Tab-separated table of C-alpha atoms and ligand atoms in Angstrom:
chain	number	residue	atom	x	y	z
A	244	MET	CA	2.874	-19.379	6.912
A	245	ARG	CA	2.786	-16.954	4.029
A	246	ILE	CA	1.452	-17.877	0.616
A	247	GLN	CA	4.190	-17.540	-1.985
A	248	VAL	CA	3.431	-15.923	-5.323
A	249	LEU	CA	6.529	-15.616	-7.528
A	250	GLY	CA	8.860	-14.947	-4.613
A	251	VAL	CA	6.610	-12.656	-2.595
A	252	GLY	CA	5.020	-14.136	0.540
A	253	PHE	CA	1.469	-12.925	1.226
A	254	ASP	CA	-0.380	-13.038	4.559
A	255	ASN	CA	-3.640	-14.885	4.033
A	256	MET	CA	-6.094	-12.511	5.689
A	257	THR	CA	-9.472	-10.872	5.277
A	258	LEU	CA	-9.706	-7.090	5.606
A	259	ASP	CA	-10.961	-7.391	9.206
A	260	GLN	CA	-8.125	-9.722	10.173
A	261	ALA	CA	-5.591	-7.402	8.527
A	262	ALA	CA	-7.031	-4.359	10.341
A	263	ALA	CA	-6.914	-6.205	13.676
A	264	GLU	CA	-3.285	-7.126	13.009
A	265	GLY	CA	-2.547	-3.495	12.056
A	266	VAL	CA	-4.029	-2.313	15.367
A	267	ARG	CA	-2.005	-4.926	17.247
A	268	LEU	CA	1.203	-3.771	15.543
A	269	MET	CA	0.576	-0.074	16.270
A	270	ASN	CA	0.189	-1.016	19.934
A	271	THR	CA	3.332	-3.134	20.019
A	272	GLU	CA	6.638	-1.552	20.948
A	273	GLY	CA	9.235	-1.258	18.191
A	274	VAL	CA	8.846	-0.442	14.523
A	275	HIS	CA	6.669	-2.437	12.106
A	276	TYR	CA	5.638	-1.913	8.514
A	277	ALA	CA	2.985	-3.168	6.157
A	278	VAL	CA	3.047	-3.448	2.360
A	279	THR	CA	0.294	-4.012	-0.178
A	280	PRO	CA	1.885	-5.506	-3.304
A	281	ASN	CA	0.014	-5.825	-6.593
A	282	PRO	CA	1.273	-7.807	-9.635
A	283	GLU	CA	3.344	-4.824	-10.783
A	284	ILE	CA	5.242	-4.807	-7.475
A	285	VAL	CA	5.713	-8.601	-7.568
A	286	GLU	CA	7.303	-8.157	-11.011
A	287	ILE	CA	9.532	-5.341	-9.687
A	288	CYS	CA	10.654	-7.644	-6.844
A	289	ARG	CA	11.687	-10.310	-9.359
A	290	GLU	CA	14.173	-7.859	-10.836
A	291	ASP	CA	15.228	-5.877	-7.778
A	292	PRO	CA	16.538	-7.903	-4.799
A	293	GLU	CA	16.501	-4.845	-2.538
A	294	ALA	CA	12.808	-4.313	-3.293
A	295	ALA	CA	12.120	-8.013	-2.689
A	296	ALA	CA	13.892	-7.852	0.686
A	297	ALA	CA	11.928	-4.762	1.672
A	298	VAL	CA	8.591	-6.330	0.670
A	299	ASN	CA	9.241	-9.747	2.218
A	300	GLY	CA	10.726	-8.138	5.320
A	301	ALA	CA	7.422	-6.423	6.135
A	302	ASP	CA	5.402	-7.434	9.183
A	303	LEU	CA	2.250	-7.527	7.099
A	304	VAL	CA	2.072	-8.317	3.361
A	305	LEU	CA	-1.417	-7.815	1.933
A	306	ALA	CA	-2.603	-8.818	-1.523
A	307	ASP	CA	-3.622	-5.647	-3.335
A	308	GLY	CA	-4.920	-6.396	-6.771
A	309	ILE	CA	-7.070	-9.069	-8.297
A	310	GLY	CA	-4.056	-10.366	-10.272
A	311	VAL	CA	-2.386	-11.611	-7.077
A	312	ILE	CA	-5.595	-13.435	-6.117
A	313	TYR	CA	-5.734	-15.150	-9.534
A	314	GLY	CA	-2.011	-15.907	-9.353
A	315	ALA	CA	-2.329	-17.607	-5.953
A	316	LYS	CA	-5.336	-19.583	-7.182
A	317	ILE	CA	-3.578	-20.755	-10.342
A	318	LEU	CA	-0.628	-21.863	-8.211
A	319	GLY	CA	-2.984	-24.014	-6.109
A	320	THR	CA	-2.645	-21.963	-2.901
A	321	PRO	CA	-5.620	-19.584	-2.927
A	322	LEU	CA	-5.753	-16.493	-0.737
A	323	LYS	CA	-8.864	-15.542	1.280
A	324	GLY	CA	-9.310	-12.409	-0.775
A	325	ARG	CA	-8.018	-9.054	-1.784
A	326	VAL	CA	-7.084	-6.429	0.799
A	327	THR	CA	-6.451	-3.247	-1.144
A	328	GLY	CA	-4.165	-0.623	0.314
A	329	ILE	CA	-6.944	1.926	0.313
A	330	SER	CA	-9.440	-0.305	2.155
A	331	PHE	CA	-6.753	-1.258	4.684
A	332	ALA	CA	-5.965	2.440	5.254
A	333	GLN	CA	-9.663	3.218	5.717
A	334	ALA	CA	-10.110	0.341	8.177
A	335	LEU	CA	-7.134	1.579	10.213
A	336	MET	CA	-8.425	5.173	10.286
A	337	GLU	CA	-11.874	3.983	11.450
A	338	ARG	CA	-10.198	2.217	14.342
A	339	MET	CA	-7.807	5.092	15.135
A	340	ALA	CA	-10.492	7.801	15.161
A	341	GLY	CA	-11.255	8.770	18.745
A	342	SER	CA	-8.308	6.757	20.069
A	343	ASP	CA	-5.032	8.154	21.366
A	344	LYS	CA	-3.205	7.046	18.191
A	345	SER	CA	-2.045	9.659	15.714
A	346	LEU	CA	-1.301	9.532	12.008
A	347	PHE	CA	1.310	11.149	9.753
A	348	LEU	CA	0.754	11.454	6.000
A	349	LEU	CA	3.914	11.264	3.895
A	350	GLY	CA	4.053	11.501	0.136
A	351	ALA	CA	2.586	12.896	-3.088
A	352	LYS	CA	3.133	16.337	-4.615
A	353	PRO	CA	3.393	19.397	-2.350
A	354	GLY	CA	-0.011	20.370	-0.948
A	355	VAL	CA	-1.676	17.010	-1.592
A	356	ALA	CA	-1.032	15.486	1.863
A	357	GLU	CA	-2.405	18.645	3.564
A	358	LYS	CA	-5.539	18.494	1.448
A	359	ALA	CA	-5.910	14.780	2.220
A	360	ALA	CA	-5.525	15.543	5.941
A	361	GLU	CA	-8.320	18.117	5.753
A	362	ASN	CA	-10.665	15.650	4.047
A	363	LEU	CA	-9.774	12.759	6.352
A	364	ARG	CA	-10.364	14.839	9.500
A	365	ARG	CA	-13.869	15.527	8.188
A	366	GLN	CA	-14.482	11.915	7.158
A	367	TYR	CA	-13.169	10.371	10.374
A	368	PRO	CA	-14.172	12.675	13.245
A	369	GLY	CA	-11.715	12.354	16.103
A	370	LEU	CA	-8.874	11.185	13.830
A	371	ASN	CA	-5.656	12.768	15.069
A	372	ILE	CA	-3.389	13.742	12.157
A	373	ALA	CA	-0.073	14.725	13.686
A	374	GLY	CA	1.577	16.029	10.518
A	375	THR	CA	2.136	15.842	6.771
A	376	HIS	CA	5.086	16.029	4.361
A	377	ASP	CA	5.253	15.867	0.572
A	378	GLY	CA	7.045	13.014	-1.156
A	379	TYR	CA	9.581	14.997	-3.177
A	380	PHE	CA	12.452	15.432	-0.740
A	381	GLN	CA	16.200	14.900	-1.195
A	382	GLU	CA	17.261	13.701	2.242
A	383	ASP	CA	15.561	11.047	4.337
A	384	GLY	CA	16.926	12.105	7.730
A	385	PRO	CA	15.008	15.367	8.191
A	386	VAL	CA	11.761	13.701	7.073
A	387	ALA	CA	12.144	10.842	9.562
A	388	GLU	CA	12.966	13.463	12.186
A	389	ALA	CA	9.819	15.475	11.355
A	390	ILE	CA	7.741	12.321	11.866
A	391	ARG	CA	9.478	11.626	15.168
A	392	ALA	CA	8.922	15.222	16.306
A	393	SER	CA	5.210	14.941	15.482
A	394	GLY	CA	4.909	11.948	17.830
A	395	ALA	CA	2.894	9.997	15.237
A	396	ASP	CA	2.186	6.322	15.943
A	397	VAL	CA	1.243	5.427	12.373
A	398	VAL	CA	2.606	6.728	9.042
A	399	PHE	CA	1.011	6.339	5.625
A	400	VAL	CA	3.999	6.284	3.246
A	401	CYS	CA	2.879	7.142	-0.276
A	402	LEU	CA	6.016	7.429	-2.423
A	403	GLY	CA	5.174	4.817	-5.064
A	404	ALA	CA	6.719	1.353	-5.287
A	405	PRO	CA	9.395	0.243	-4.623
A	406	LYS	CA	10.607	3.545	-3.182
A	407	GLN	CA	8.142	3.474	-0.274
A	408	GLU	CA	8.977	-0.126	0.708
A	409	LYS	CA	12.707	0.627	0.736
A	410	TRP	CA	12.086	3.888	2.600
A	411	MET	CA	10.095	2.188	5.346
A	412	ARG	CA	12.710	-0.500	5.783
A	413	GLN	CA	15.553	2.001	6.018
A	414	ASN	CA	13.928	4.858	7.883
A	415	GLY	CA	11.108	3.257	9.854
A	416	ALA	CA	13.064	3.022	13.089
A	417	ALA	CA	14.254	6.643	12.884
A	418	SER	CA	10.649	7.855	12.486
A	419	GLY	CA	9.781	6.630	15.983
A	420	ALA	CA	6.403	5.348	14.724
A	421	GLN	CA	5.130	1.855	15.561
A	422	LEU	CA	3.495	1.175	12.197
A	423	LEU	CA	4.283	2.432	8.697
A	424	VAL	CA	2.087	1.464	5.756
A	425	GLY	CA	3.131	1.722	2.090
A	426	LEU	CA	0.126	2.993	0.163
A	427	GLY	CA	1.180	4.175	-3.309
A	428	GLY	CA	-1.231	6.722	-4.745
A	429	CYS	CA	-3.691	6.755	-1.795
A	430	LEU	CA	-3.055	10.380	-0.822
A	431	ASP	CA	-3.989	11.449	-4.351
A	432	VAL	CA	-7.344	9.723	-3.803
A	433	PHE	CA	-7.898	10.985	-0.224
A	434	SER	CA	-7.124	14.539	-1.333
A	435	GLY	CA	-9.632	14.316	-4.188
A	436	GLU	CA	-6.900	14.876	-6.824
A	437	VAL	CA	-7.608	11.469	-8.318
A	438	GLU	CA	-11.013	9.848	-8.367
A	439	ARG	CA	-11.333	6.291	-7.082
A	440	ALA	CA	-12.934	3.815	-9.475
A	441	PRO	CA	-16.741	3.554	-9.181
A	442	GLU	CA	-17.922	0.815	-6.840
A	443	VAL	CA	-18.952	-1.568	-9.611
A	444	PHE	CA	-15.351	-1.547	-10.925
A	445	GLN	CA	-14.067	-2.117	-7.378
A	446	ARG	CA	-16.408	-5.060	-6.849
A	447	LEU	CA	-15.384	-6.690	-10.122
A	448	GLY	CA	-11.685	-6.196	-9.405
A	449	LEU	CA	-11.454	-3.842	-12.386
A	450	GLU	CA	-9.968	-0.797	-10.665
A	451	TRP	CA	-6.846	-1.211	-12.788
A	452	PHE	CA	-9.017	-0.882	-15.909
A	453	HIS	CA	-10.617	2.336	-14.632
A	454	ARG	CA	-7.160	3.745	-13.868
A	455	LEU	CA	-5.983	2.841	-17.352
A	456	VAL	CA	-8.960	4.518	-19.035
A	457	THR	CA	-8.667	7.676	-16.918
A	458	ASN	CA	-4.870	7.747	-17.189
A	459	PRO	CA	-3.754	6.006	-20.412
A	460	SER	CA	-0.099	6.901	-19.794
A	461	ARG	CA	-0.081	4.012	-17.265
A	462	ILE	CA	-0.180	1.509	-20.136
A	463	GLY	CA	3.598	0.848	-19.935
A	464	ARG	CA	3.333	-0.016	-16.245
A	465	MET	CA	0.255	-2.119	-16.793
A	466	MET	CA	2.001	-4.340	-19.296
A	467	LYS	CA	3.507	-5.918	-16.179
A	468	LEU	CA	0.114	-7.520	-15.452
A	469	PRO	CA	0.066	-9.903	-18.463
A	470	LEU	CA	3.760	-10.571	-17.836
A	471	PHE	CA	2.906	-11.499	-14.244
A	472	LEU	CA	0.279	-13.987	-15.440
A	473	VAL	CA	2.749	-15.517	-17.908
A	474	HIS	CA	5.258	-15.960	-15.076
A	475	VAL	CA	2.585	-17.542	-12.844
A	476	ILE	CA	1.707	-20.051	-15.566
A	477	GLN	CA	5.402	-20.811	-16.169
A	478	GLU	CA	5.833	-21.430	-12.447
A	479	LYS	CA	2.776	-23.694	-12.389
A	480	TRP	CA	4.174	-25.793	-15.257
A	481	ALA	CA	7.616	-25.911	-13.717
B	22	UDP	N1	5.534	10.011	-5.314
B	22	UDP	C1	6.205	10.685	-4.314
B	22	UDP	N2	7.563	10.833	-4.429
B	22	UDP	C2	8.267	10.301	-5.463
B	22	UDP	C3	7.570	9.585	-6.464
B	22	UDP	C4	6.197	9.459	-6.352
B	22	UDP	O1	5.617	11.171	-3.373
B	22	UDP	O2	9.489	10.463	-5.497
B	22	UDP	C5	4.075	9.882	-5.179
B	22	UDP	C6	3.275	10.307	-6.376
B	22	UDP	O3	3.091	11.715	-6.334
B	22	UDP	C7	1.991	9.541	-6.157
B	22	UDP	C8	2.475	8.260	-5.490
B	22	UDP	O4	3.775	8.511	-5.035
B	22	UDP	O5	1.166	10.238	-5.261
B	22	UDP	C9	2.529	7.051	-6.416
B	22	UDP	O6	1.342	6.887	-7.032
B	22	UDP	P1	1.050	5.679	-8.020
B	22	UDP	O7	-0.317	5.898	-8.535
B	22	UDP	O8	2.172	5.494	-8.963
B	22	UDP	O9	1.095	4.459	-6.998
B	22	UDP	P2	0.360	3.071	-7.016
B	22	UDP	O10	-0.828	3.258	-6.127
B	22	UDP	O11	0.044	2.712	-8.424
B	22	UDP	O12	1.418	2.195	-6.395
């Protein structure tokens, strides 16, 4: 049973449980996809039914963002903890390295996915990266076909929300992969283009604050966080 937070159902899992489930899905025939919604995405889903269907239709819905954890707690149905997209991706790559599973990196500006692939091959010796593609394409078909041709089992889809969730839902099957994971700006971090928040910020659940300070133009998007908390409190009172 998923834990509902404002219309999005979250799987109640630790990082290890989520990684084990990810490995199970990549070894299970057919297409599966995982999403990692934060409060901003929950708010998007409230306004966009197609986004909500794509998020709730995922095989794995992980709570990325401390706001979701607070929201679930306020609503009286606490989650075990946060599983950020980036930590989930890292846990999957640790388990894929040295196995027969291969990875495709999709998204971000031209050149970023290639740079991320270079770094990840160094960081995870034995990790098989079957291919990369930037995230600024016009037609979905040729991209899904490129993934299929690469033979990748797993795809990190980093197109931003809710584009990546919709993309996985619509094109997952055509990609031939077993598991697709929507990971927002992760390739920017893996490539070194964007610095991840220092560990103390991560531990305190303040990564959003670090992102805001280093990239103040995100302020508009981040206004969704207080709005999310207002909606949670309204729901609690209702
Ligand atoms: N992006 C993309 N294609 C698009 C729009 C965005 O590949 O059409 C990429 C963008 O370059 C960035 C990522 O998607 O690498 C979104 O990053 P953001 O930090 O907004 O995602 P978050 O992690 O906050 O969801």
